[in-house]
Amino acid sequence: MTMNWKRHLREEGYLEFGGFRVELTLDNTFMDLEYIPRIIVYDEETERWHVLRNPIPKGKTLEDNWDNAIEVLERIAGGVEEPIFGEPDVAVRFARALRSLADGS
């Protein structure tokens, strides 16, 4: 699959690869007036949605939020950061699939 995955995710708000669907979203879980960026991941194997728990720095604009979320994914793809889902098996498979996508394989 030849594509610029970061651009696709940034422009479309979602990305599908290796049995996963990644979506950029906003959350106000704690009923804050401001929304925080969030990455949610659907795993075809577990048939469930998971929230990526890695911290995403809050930006000044919506665009900053998306860019910061993609930077977290870039760190995971580069092996600099491990994904945090609370389910180690999902984290391992997600990191492997994202690294394959980033490597173009």
Coordinates of C-alpha atoms in Angstrom, one line a residue:
M1 CA 0.0 0.0 0.0
T2 CA 1.6 3.2 -1.1
M3 CA 0.2 6.2 0.6
N4 CA 1.2 9.0 2.9
W5 CA -0.6 7.7 5.9
K6 CA 0.0 10.8 8.0
R7 CA -1.6 13.1 5.4
H8 CA -4.5 10.7 4.8
L9 CA -5.2 10.5 8.6
R10 CA -4.9 14.3 8.9
E11 CA -7.2 15.1 6.0
E12 CA -9.7 12.3 6.3
G13 CA -9.7 11.8 10.1
Y14 CA -9.3 8.0 9.9
L15 CA -7.0 5.4 8.5
E16 CA -7.4 1.7 8.0
F17 CA -4.4 -0.8 8.0
G18 CA -3.4 -4.2 9.1
G19 CA -6.8 -5.1 10.8
F20 CA -7.1 -1.7 12.5
R21 CA -9.1 1.5 12.0
V22 CA -7.6 4.6 13.6
E23 CA -9.8 7.7 14.1
L24 CA -8.9 11.1 15.4
T25 CA -11.6 12.4 17.7
L26 CA -12.1 14.9 20.5
D27 CA -13.2 14.0 24.0
N28 CA -14.5 15.9 27.0
T29 CA -14.7 12.9 29.3
F30 CA -14.4 15.0 32.4
M31 CA -17.0 17.5 31.3
D32 CA -14.4 20.2 30.7
L33 CA -15.5 23.0 28.6
E34 CA -12.5 22.3 26.3
Y35 CA -12.1 19.2 24.3
I36 CA -8.9 17.2 24.3
P37 CA -7.5 15.3 21.3
R38 CA -8.0 11.5 21.4
I39 CA -7.1 8.6 19.1
I40 CA -9.5 5.7 19.0
V41 CA -8.6 2.4 17.4
Y42 CA -11.0 -0.4 16.2
D43 CA -9.3 -3.8 16.3
E44 CA -10.9 -6.3 13.9
E45 CA -9.5 -9.3 15.9
T46 CA -11.2 -8.3 19.2
E47 CA -14.1 -6.6 17.4
R48 CA -13.8 -3.7 19.8
W49 CA -12.9 0.0 20.0
H50 CA -9.9 0.9 22.1
V51 CA -8.7 4.3 23.3
L52 CA -5.0 5.0 22.8
R53 CA -3.9 6.2 26.3
N54 CA -0.6 7.8 25.3
P55 CA -0.7 11.4 26.3
I56 CA -1.4 13.8 23.4
P57 CA -0.4 17.4 24.1
K58 CA -3.3 19.8 23.7
G59 CA -2.8 22.3 20.9
K60 CA -4.1 25.9 20.5
T61 CA -6.3 25.0 17.5
L62 CA -8.1 21.9 16.2
E63 CA -5.3 21.5 13.6
D64 CA -2.7 21.6 16.3
N65 CA -4.5 18.8 18.2
W66 CA -4.6 16.6 15.1
D67 CA -0.9 17.3 14.4
N68 CA 0.0 16.4 18.0
A69 CA -2.0 13.2 17.7
I70 CA -0.2 12.2 14.5
E71 CA 3.1 13.0 16.2
V72 CA 2.3 10.4 18.9
L73 CA 1.5 7.8 16.2
E74 CA 4.8 8.7 14.5
R75 CA 6.7 8.0 17.7
I76 CA 4.9 4.6 18.0
A77 CA 5.7 3.9 14.3
G78 CA 9.3 4.7 14.9
G79 CA 9.6 2.5 17.9
V80 CA 10.3 5.5 20.2
E81 CA 7.1 5.1 22.2
E82 CA 4.9 2.0 22.9
P83 CA 1.1 2.2 22.5
I84 CA -0.9 2.1 25.7
F85 CA -4.2 0.4 25.4
G86 CA -4.5 -1.5 28.7
E87 CA -4.4 -4.7 26.6
P88 CA -0.8 -5.8 25.8
D89 CA -1.8 -8.1 22.9
V90 CA -3.6 -5.3 21.1
A91 CA -0.7 -2.9 21.8
V92 CA 1.9 -5.3 20.3
R93 CA -0.2 -6.0 17.2
F94 CA -1.0 -2.3 16.7
A95 CA 2.6 -1.3 17.0
R96 CA 3.7 -4.0 14.5
A97 CA 1.0 -3.0 12.0
L98 CA 1.7 0.7 12.3
R99 CA 5.5 0.1 11.9
S100 CA 4.8 -1.9 8.8
L101 CA 2.6 0.9 7.4
A102 CA 5.2 3.5 8.1
D103 CA 7.9 1.3 6.5
G104 CA 5.8 0.9 3.4
S105 CA 5.6 -2.9 3.7

